[in-house]
mmCIF file of C-alpha atoms in Angstrom:
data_model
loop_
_atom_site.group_PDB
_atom_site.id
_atom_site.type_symbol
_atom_site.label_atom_id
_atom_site.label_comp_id
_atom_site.label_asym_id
_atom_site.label_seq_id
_atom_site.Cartn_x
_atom_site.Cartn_y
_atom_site.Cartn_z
ATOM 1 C CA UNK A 1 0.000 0.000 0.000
ATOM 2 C CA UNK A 2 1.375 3.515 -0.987
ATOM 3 C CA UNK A 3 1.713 5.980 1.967
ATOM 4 C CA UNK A 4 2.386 9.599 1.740
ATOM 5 C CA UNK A 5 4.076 10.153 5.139
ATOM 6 C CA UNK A 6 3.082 13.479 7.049
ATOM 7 C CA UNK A 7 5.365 16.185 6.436
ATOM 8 C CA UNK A 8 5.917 15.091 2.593
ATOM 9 C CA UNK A 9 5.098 16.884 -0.261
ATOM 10 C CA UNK A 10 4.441 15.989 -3.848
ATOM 11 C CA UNK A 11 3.717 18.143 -6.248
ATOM 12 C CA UNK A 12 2.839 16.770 -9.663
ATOM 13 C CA UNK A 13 0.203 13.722 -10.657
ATOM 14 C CA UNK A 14 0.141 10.080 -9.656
ATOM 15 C CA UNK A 15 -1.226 7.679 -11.351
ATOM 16 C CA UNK A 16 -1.481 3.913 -11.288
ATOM 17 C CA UNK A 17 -2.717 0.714 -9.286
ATOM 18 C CA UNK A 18 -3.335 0.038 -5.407
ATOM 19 C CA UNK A 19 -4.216 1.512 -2.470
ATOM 20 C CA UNK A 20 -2.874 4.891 -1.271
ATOM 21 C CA UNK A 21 -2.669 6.444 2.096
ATOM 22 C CA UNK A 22 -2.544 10.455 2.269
ATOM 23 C CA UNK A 23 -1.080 11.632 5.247
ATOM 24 C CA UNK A 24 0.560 14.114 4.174
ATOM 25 C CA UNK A 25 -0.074 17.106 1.031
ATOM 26 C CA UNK A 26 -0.301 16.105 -2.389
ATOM 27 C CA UNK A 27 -0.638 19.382 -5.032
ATOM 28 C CA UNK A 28 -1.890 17.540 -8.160
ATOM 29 C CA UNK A 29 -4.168 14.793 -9.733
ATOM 30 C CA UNK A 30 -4.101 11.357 -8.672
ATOM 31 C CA UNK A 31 -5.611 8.798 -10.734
ATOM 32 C CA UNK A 32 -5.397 4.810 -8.867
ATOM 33 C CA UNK A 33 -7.313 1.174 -9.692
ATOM 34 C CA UNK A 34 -7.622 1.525 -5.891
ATOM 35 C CA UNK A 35 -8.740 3.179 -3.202
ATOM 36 C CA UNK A 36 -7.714 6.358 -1.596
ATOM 37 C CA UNK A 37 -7.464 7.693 1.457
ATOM 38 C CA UNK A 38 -6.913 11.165 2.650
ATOM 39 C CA UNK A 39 -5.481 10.822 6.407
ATOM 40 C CA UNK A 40 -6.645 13.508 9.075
ATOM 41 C CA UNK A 41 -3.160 15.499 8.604
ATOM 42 C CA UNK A 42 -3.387 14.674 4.947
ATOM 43 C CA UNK A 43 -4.114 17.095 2.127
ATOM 44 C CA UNK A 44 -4.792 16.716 -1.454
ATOM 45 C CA UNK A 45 -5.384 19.306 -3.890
ATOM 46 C CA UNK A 46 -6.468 18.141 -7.426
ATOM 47 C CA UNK A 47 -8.663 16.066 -9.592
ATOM 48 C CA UNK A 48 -8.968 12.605 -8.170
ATOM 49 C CA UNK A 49 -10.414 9.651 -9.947
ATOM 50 C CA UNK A 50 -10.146 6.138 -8.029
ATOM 51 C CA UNK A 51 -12.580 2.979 -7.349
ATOM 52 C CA UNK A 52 -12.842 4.139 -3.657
ATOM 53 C CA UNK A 53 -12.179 7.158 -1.953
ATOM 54 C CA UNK A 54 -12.568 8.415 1.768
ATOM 55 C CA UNK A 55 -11.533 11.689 3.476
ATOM 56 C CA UNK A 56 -10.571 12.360 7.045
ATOM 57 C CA UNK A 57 -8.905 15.073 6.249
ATOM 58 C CA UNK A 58 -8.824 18.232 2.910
ATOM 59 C CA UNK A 59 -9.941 17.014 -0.511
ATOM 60 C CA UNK A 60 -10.593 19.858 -3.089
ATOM 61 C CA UNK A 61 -10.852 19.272 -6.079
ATOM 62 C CA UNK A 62 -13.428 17.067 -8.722
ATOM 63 C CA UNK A 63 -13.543 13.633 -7.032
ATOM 64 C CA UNK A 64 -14.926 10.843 -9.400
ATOM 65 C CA UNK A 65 -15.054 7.469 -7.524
ATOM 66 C CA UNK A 66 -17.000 4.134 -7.576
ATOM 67 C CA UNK A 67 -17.621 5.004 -3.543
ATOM 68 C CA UNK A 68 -17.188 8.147 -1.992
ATOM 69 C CA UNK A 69 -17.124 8.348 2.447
ATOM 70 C CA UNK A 70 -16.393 11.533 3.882
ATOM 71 C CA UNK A 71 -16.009 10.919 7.179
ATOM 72 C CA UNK A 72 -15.597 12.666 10.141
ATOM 73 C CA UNK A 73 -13.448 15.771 10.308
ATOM 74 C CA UNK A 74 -13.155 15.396 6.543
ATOM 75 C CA UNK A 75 -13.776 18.225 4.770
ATOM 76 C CA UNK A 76 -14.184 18.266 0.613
ATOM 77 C CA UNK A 77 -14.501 20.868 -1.668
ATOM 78 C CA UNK A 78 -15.404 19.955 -5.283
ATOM 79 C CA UNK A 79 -17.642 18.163 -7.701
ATOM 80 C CA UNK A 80 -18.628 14.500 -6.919
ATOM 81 C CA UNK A 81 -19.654 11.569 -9.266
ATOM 82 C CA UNK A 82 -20.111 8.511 -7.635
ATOM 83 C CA UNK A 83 -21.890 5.239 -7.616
ATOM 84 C CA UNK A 84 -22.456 5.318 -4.009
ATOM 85 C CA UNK A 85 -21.758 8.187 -1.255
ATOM 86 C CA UNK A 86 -21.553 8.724 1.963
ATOM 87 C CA UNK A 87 -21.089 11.671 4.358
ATOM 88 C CA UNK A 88 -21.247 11.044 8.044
ATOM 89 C CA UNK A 89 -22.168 13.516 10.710
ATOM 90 C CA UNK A 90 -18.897 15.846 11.382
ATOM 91 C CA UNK A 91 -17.918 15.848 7.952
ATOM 92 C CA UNK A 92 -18.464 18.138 4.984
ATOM 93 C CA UNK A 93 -19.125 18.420 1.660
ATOM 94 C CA UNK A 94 -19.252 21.263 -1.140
ATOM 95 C CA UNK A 95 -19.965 20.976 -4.255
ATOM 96 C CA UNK A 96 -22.431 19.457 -6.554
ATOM 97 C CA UNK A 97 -22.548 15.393 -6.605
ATOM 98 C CA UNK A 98 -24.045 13.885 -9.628
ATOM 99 C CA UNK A 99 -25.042 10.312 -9.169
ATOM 100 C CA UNK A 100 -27.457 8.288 -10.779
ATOM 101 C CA UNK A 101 -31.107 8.201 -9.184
ATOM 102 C CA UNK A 102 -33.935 5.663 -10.142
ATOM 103 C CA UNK A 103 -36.841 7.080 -9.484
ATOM 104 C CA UNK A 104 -40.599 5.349 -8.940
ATOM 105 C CA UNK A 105 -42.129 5.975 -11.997
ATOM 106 C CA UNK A 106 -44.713 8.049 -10.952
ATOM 107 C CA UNK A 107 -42.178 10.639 -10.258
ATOM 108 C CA UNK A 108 -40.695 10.911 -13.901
ATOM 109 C CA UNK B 1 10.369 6.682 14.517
ATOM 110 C CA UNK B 2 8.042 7.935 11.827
ATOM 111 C CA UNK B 3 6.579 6.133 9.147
ATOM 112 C CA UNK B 4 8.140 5.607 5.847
ATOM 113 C CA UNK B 5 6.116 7.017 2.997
ATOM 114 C CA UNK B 6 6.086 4.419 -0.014
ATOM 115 C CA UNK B 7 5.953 4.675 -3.600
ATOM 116 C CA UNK B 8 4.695 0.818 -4.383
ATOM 117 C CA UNK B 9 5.164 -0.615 -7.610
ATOM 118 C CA UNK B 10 2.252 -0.303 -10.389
ATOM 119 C CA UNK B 11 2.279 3.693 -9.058
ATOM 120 C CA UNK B 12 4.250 6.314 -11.236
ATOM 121 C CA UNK B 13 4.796 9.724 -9.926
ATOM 122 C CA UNK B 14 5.585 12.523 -12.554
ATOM 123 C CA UNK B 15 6.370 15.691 -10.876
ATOM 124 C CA UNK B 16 8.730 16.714 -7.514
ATOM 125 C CA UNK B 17 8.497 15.319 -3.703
ATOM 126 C CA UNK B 18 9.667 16.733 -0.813
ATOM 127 C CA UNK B 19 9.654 16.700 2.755
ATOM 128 C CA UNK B 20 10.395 15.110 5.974
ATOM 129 C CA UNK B 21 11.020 11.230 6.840
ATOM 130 C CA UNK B 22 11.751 8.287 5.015
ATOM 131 C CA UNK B 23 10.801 7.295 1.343
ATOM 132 C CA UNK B 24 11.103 3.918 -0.222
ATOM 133 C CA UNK B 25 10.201 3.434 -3.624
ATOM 134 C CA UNK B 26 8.968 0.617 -5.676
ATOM 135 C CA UNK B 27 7.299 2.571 -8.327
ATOM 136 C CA UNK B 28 8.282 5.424 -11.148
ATOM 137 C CA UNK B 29 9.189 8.784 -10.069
ATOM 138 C CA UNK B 30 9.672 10.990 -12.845
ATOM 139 C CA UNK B 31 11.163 14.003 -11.384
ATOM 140 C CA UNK B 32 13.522 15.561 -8.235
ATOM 141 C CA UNK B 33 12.972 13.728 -4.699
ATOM 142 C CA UNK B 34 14.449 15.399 -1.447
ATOM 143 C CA UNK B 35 14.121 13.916 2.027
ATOM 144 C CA UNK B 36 15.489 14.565 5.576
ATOM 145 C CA UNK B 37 15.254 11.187 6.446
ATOM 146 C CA UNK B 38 16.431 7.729 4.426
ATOM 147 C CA UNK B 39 15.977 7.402 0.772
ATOM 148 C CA UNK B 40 15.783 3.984 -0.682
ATOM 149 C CA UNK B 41 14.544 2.808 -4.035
ATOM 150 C CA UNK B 42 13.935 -1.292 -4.037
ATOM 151 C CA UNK B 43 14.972 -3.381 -6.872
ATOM 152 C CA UNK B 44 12.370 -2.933 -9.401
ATOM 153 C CA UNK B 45 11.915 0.333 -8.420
ATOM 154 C CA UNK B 46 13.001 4.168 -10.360
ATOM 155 C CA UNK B 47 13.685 7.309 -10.136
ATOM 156 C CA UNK B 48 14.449 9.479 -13.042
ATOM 157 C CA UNK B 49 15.643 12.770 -11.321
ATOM 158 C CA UNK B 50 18.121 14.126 -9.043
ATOM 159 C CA UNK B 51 17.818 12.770 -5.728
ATOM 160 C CA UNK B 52 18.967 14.509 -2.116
ATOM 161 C CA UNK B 53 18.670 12.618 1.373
ATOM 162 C CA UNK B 54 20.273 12.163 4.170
ATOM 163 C CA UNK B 55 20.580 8.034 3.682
ATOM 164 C CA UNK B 56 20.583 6.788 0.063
ATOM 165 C CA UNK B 57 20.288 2.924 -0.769
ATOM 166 C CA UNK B 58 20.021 2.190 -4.675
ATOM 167 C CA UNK B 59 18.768 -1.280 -5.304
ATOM 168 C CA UNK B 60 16.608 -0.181 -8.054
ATOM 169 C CA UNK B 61 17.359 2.530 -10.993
ATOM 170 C CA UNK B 62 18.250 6.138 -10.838
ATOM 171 C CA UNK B 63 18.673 8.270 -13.391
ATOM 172 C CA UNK B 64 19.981 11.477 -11.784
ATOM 173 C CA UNK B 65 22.758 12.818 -9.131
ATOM 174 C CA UNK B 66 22.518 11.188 -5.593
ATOM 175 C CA UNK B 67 23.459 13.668 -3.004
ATOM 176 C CA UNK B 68 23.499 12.363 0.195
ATOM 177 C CA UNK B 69 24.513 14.323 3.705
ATOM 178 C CA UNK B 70 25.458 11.117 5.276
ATOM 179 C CA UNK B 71 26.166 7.830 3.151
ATOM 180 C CA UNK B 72 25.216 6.682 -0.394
ATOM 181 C CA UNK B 73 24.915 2.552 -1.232
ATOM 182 C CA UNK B 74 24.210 1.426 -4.448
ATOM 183 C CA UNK B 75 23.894 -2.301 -3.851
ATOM 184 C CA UNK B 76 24.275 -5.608 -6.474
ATOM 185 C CA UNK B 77 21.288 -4.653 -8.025
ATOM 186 C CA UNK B 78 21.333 -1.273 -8.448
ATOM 187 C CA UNK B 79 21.854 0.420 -11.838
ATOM 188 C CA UNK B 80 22.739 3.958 -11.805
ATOM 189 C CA UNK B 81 23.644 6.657 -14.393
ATOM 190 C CA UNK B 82 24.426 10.165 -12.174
ATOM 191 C CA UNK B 83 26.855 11.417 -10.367
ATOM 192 C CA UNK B 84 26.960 10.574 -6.500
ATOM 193 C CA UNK B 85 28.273 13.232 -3.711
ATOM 194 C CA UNK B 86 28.294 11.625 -0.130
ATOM 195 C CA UNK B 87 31.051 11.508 2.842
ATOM 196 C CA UNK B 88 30.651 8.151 2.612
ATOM 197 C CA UNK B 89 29.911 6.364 -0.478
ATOM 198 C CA UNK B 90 29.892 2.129 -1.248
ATOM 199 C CA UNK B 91 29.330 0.600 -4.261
ATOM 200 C CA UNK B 92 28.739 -3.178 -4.245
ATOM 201 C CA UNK B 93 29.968 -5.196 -6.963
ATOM 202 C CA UNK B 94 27.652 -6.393 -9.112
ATOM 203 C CA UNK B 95 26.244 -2.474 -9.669
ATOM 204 C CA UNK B 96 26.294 -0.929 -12.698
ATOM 205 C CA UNK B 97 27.081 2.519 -12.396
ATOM 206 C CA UNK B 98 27.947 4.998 -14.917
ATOM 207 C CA UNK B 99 28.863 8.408 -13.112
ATOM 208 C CA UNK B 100 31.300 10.416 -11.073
ATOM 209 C CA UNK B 101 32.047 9.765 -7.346
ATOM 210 C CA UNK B 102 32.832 12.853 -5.186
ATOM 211 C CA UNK B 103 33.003 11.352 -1.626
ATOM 212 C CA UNK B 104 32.722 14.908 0.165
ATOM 213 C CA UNK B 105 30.799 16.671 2.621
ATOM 214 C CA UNK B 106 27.744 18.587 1.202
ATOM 215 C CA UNK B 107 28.920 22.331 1.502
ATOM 216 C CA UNK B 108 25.070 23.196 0.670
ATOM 217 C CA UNK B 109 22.189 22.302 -0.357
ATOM 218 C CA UNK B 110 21.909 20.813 -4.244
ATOM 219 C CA UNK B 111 19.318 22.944 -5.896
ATOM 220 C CA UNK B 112 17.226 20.374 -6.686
ATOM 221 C CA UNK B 113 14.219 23.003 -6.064
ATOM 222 C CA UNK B 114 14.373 24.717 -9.186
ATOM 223 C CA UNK B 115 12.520 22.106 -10.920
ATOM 224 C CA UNK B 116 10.493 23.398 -13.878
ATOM 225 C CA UNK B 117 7.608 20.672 -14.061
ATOM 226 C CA UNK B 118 6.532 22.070 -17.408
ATOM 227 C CA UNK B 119 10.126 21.977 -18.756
ATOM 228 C CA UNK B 120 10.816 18.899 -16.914
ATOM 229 C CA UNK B 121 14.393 20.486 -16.314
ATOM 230 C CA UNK B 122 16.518 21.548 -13.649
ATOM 231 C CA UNK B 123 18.268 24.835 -13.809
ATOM 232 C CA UNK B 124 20.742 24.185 -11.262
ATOM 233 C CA UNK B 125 21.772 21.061 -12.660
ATOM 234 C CA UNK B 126 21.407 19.374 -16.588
ATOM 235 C CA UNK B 127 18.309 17.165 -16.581
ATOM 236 C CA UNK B 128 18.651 13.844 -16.864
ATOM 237 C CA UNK B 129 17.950 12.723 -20.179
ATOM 238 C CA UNK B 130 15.245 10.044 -21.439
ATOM 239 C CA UNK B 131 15.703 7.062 -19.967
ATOM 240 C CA UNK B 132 16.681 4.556 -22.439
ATOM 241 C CA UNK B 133 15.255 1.355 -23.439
ATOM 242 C CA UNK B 134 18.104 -0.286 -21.826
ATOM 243 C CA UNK B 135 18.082 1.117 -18.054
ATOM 244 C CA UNK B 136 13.731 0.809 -18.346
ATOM 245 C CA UNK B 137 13.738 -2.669 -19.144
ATOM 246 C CA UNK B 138 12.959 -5.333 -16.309
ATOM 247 C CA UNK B 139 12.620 -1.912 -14.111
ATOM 248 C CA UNK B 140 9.254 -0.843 -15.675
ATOM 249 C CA UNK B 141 5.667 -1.171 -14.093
ATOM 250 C CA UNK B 142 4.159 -4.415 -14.777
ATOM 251 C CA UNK B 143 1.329 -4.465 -17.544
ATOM 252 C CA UNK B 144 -2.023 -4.537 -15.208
ATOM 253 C CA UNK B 145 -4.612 -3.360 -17.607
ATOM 254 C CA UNK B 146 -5.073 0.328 -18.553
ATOM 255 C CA UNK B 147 -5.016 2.760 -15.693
ATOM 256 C CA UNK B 148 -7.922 4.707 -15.376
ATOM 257 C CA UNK B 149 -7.490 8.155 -17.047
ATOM 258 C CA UNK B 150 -7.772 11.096 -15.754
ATOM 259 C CA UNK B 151 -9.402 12.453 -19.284
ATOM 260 C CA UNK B 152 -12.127 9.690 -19.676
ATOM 261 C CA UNK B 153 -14.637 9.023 -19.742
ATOM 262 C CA UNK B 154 -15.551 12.660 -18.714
ATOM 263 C CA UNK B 155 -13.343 15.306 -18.103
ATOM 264 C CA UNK B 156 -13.292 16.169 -14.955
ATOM 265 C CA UNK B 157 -13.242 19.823 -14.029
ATOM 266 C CA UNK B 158 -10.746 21.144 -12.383
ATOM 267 C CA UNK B 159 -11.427 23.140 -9.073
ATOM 268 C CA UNK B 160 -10.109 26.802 -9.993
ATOM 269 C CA UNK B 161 -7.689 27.442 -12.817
ATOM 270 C CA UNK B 162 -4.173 27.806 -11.821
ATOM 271 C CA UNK B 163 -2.382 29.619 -14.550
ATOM 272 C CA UNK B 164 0.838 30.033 -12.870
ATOM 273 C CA UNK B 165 1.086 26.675 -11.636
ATOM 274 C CA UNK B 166 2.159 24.399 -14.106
ATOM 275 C CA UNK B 167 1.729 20.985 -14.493
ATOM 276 C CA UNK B 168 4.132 18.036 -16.010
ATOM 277 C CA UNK B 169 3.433 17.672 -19.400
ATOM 278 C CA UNK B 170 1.736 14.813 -20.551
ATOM 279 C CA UNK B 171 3.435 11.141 -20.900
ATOM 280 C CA UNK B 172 5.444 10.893 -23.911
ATOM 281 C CA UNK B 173 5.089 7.773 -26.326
ATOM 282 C CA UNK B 174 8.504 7.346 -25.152
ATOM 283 C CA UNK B 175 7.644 7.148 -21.480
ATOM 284 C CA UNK B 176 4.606 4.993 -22.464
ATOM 285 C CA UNK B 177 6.883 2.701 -23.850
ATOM 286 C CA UNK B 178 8.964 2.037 -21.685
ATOM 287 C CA UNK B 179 6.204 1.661 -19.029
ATOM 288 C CA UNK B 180 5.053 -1.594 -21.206
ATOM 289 C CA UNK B 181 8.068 -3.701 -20.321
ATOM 290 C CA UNK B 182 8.351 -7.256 -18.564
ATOM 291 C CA UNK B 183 8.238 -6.958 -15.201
ATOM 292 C CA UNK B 184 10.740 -10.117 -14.195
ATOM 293 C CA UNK B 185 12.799 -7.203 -11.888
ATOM 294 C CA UNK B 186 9.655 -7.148 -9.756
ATOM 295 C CA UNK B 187 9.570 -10.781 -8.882
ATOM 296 C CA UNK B 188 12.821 -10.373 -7.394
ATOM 297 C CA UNK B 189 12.028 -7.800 -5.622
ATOM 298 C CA UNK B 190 13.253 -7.816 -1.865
ATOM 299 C CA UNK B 191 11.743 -6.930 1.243
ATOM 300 C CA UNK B 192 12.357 -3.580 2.520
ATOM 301 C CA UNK B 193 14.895 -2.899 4.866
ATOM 302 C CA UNK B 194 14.215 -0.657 7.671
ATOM 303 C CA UNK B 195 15.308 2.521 7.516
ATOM 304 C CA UNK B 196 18.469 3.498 9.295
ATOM 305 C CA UNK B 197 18.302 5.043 12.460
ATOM 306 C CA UNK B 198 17.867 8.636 12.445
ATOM 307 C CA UNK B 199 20.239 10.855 13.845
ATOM 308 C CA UNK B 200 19.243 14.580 14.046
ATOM 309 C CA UNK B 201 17.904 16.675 12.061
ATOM 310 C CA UNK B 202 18.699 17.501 8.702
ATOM 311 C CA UNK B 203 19.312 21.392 8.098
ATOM 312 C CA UNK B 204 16.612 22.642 5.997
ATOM 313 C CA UNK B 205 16.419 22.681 3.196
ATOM 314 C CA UNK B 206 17.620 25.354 0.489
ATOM 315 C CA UNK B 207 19.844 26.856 3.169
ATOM 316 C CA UNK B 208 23.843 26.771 3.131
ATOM 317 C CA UNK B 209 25.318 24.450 5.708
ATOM 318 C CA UNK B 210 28.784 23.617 6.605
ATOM 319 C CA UNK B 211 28.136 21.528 9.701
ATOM 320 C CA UNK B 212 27.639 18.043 8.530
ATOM 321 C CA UNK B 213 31.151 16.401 9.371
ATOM 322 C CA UNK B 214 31.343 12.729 8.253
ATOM 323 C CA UNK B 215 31.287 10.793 11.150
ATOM 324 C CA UNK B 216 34.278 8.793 11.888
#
């Protein structure tokens, strides 16, 4: 499992397969088959696009994710598409999410 | 002690890291990497960029100057085209190594900072050139499907424009290709070792220092 240790930076875009760990700041776009995690210290600042992601800690940017938890203390600022979300109580969210709804059919 | 931030393998990196603690890398970086703490990248493993920590172990590739305030080690199975700078400095046989030695004490810091992402240059030192067919081969990520792209299958929008912030420029077919190599370096890949003990802090970085003695 990648881990970005707390007091690292990286500045520039990841990309590839597994899980990943933010503890500390990345300044770019990350891109995993994987899931990613934004630590409480951690903060990531970029378009993100991975099968899972949570956040303890900063997110902005466009997330586009197969799951999306924002848990809490996590704070994200950006656009969401998602399959599933979650935000729990203590956590927060801006920006507009964009997920598929089925509707009863009365409704449409 | 702290925990070690890792690169794993399958994970490329274009653009600069810096920071405090340990990095170990099993993946691509493509660009400058600057630590306080140890600096090791695992067989299977590359960096393509100059590389400044306190502890360097090379079991993996670089492509780039290794300056190191305390020791440099480029074991059996490390392949290395750059210069190193390090009081202390061993080279197991077996290496390949193509480069200068300067065992020396770092007067100052190696301005690794003026990276130009954009450029993908260096202006205090000559970038390291493309890395070659040769030096990627057995070293590259293993073939595990198509990453997802950042581009499809909608753009995503970024957050705020940042016009003075620029980004690495895209892959080149070059790059690409040498990503799509066997990956018969990663099945021999070793278990990390832990990272040396620390010892005090590293000055900080960007700032002339004369006070790292090699210890005798």
């Amino acid at each position: 499992m990648g881990y970005v240790g707390p007091g690292l930076v990286l500045r520039g875009d990841l990309r590839g397969e597994g899980q990943l760990r933010c503890d500390g700041v990345i300044d770019g776009n990350v891109a995993l088959q994987g899931a990613l995690v934004v630590g409480r210290s951690g903060k990531l600042v970029g378009a993100v696009r991975a099968s899972a992601v949570a956040v303890e800690g900063v997110l902005e940017g466009p997330v586009s994710a197969g799951e999306l938890n924002v848990l809490v203390g996590g704070r994200l600022v950006g656009d969401v598409r998602a399959a599933r979300i979650g935000l729990e109580d203590g956590g927060s969210l801006e920006g507009t999410v964009d997920m598929e709804v089925d509707l009863p059919e009365e409704a449409s | 002690m702290k925990k070690p931030s890792v690169l794993p393998s399958g994970v490329r990196f274009r653009g600069e890291m810096e920071g405090e603690g340990d990095l170990i890398v099993f993946g691509h970086v493509d660009g400058p990497v600057r630590v306080d703490g140890s600096l090791v990248i695992e067989d299977g493993g590359l960096i393509q960029g100059h590389v400044h920590a306190r502890q360097i172990t090379v079991r993996g590739a670089l492509k780039g100057d290794a300056f190191a305030d305390e020791s440099i080690r480029v074991d059996a199975s490390g392949r290395l085209v750059g210069d190193l700078t390090a009081p202390r400095v061993r080279v197991t046989p077996g290496a390949q190594f193509s480069g200068q030695v300067h065992v020396q004490v770092l007067e100052s810091a190696p301005p690794l900072r003026t990276y130009d992402p954009a450029l993908h240059t260096f202006t205090g030192l000559p970038a390291p050139e493309p890395i070659s067919d040769e030096l990627a081969a057995g070293v590259s990520l293993p073939e595990t499907g198509s990453p997802p792209d950042l581009a499809d299958p909608r753009p995503l929008t970024p957050l705020r424009e940042r016009p003075s912030r620029q980004r690495a420029p895209a892959p080149t077919a070059e790059a690409e290709a040498a990503e799509a190599a066997p990956d018969d370096a990663l099945t021999s890949r070793r278990t990390p070792v832990k990272p040396p003990k620390r010892v005090g802090r590293m000055p900080r970085i960007g700032r002339a220092k004369g006070s790292h003695r090699p210890r005798r």
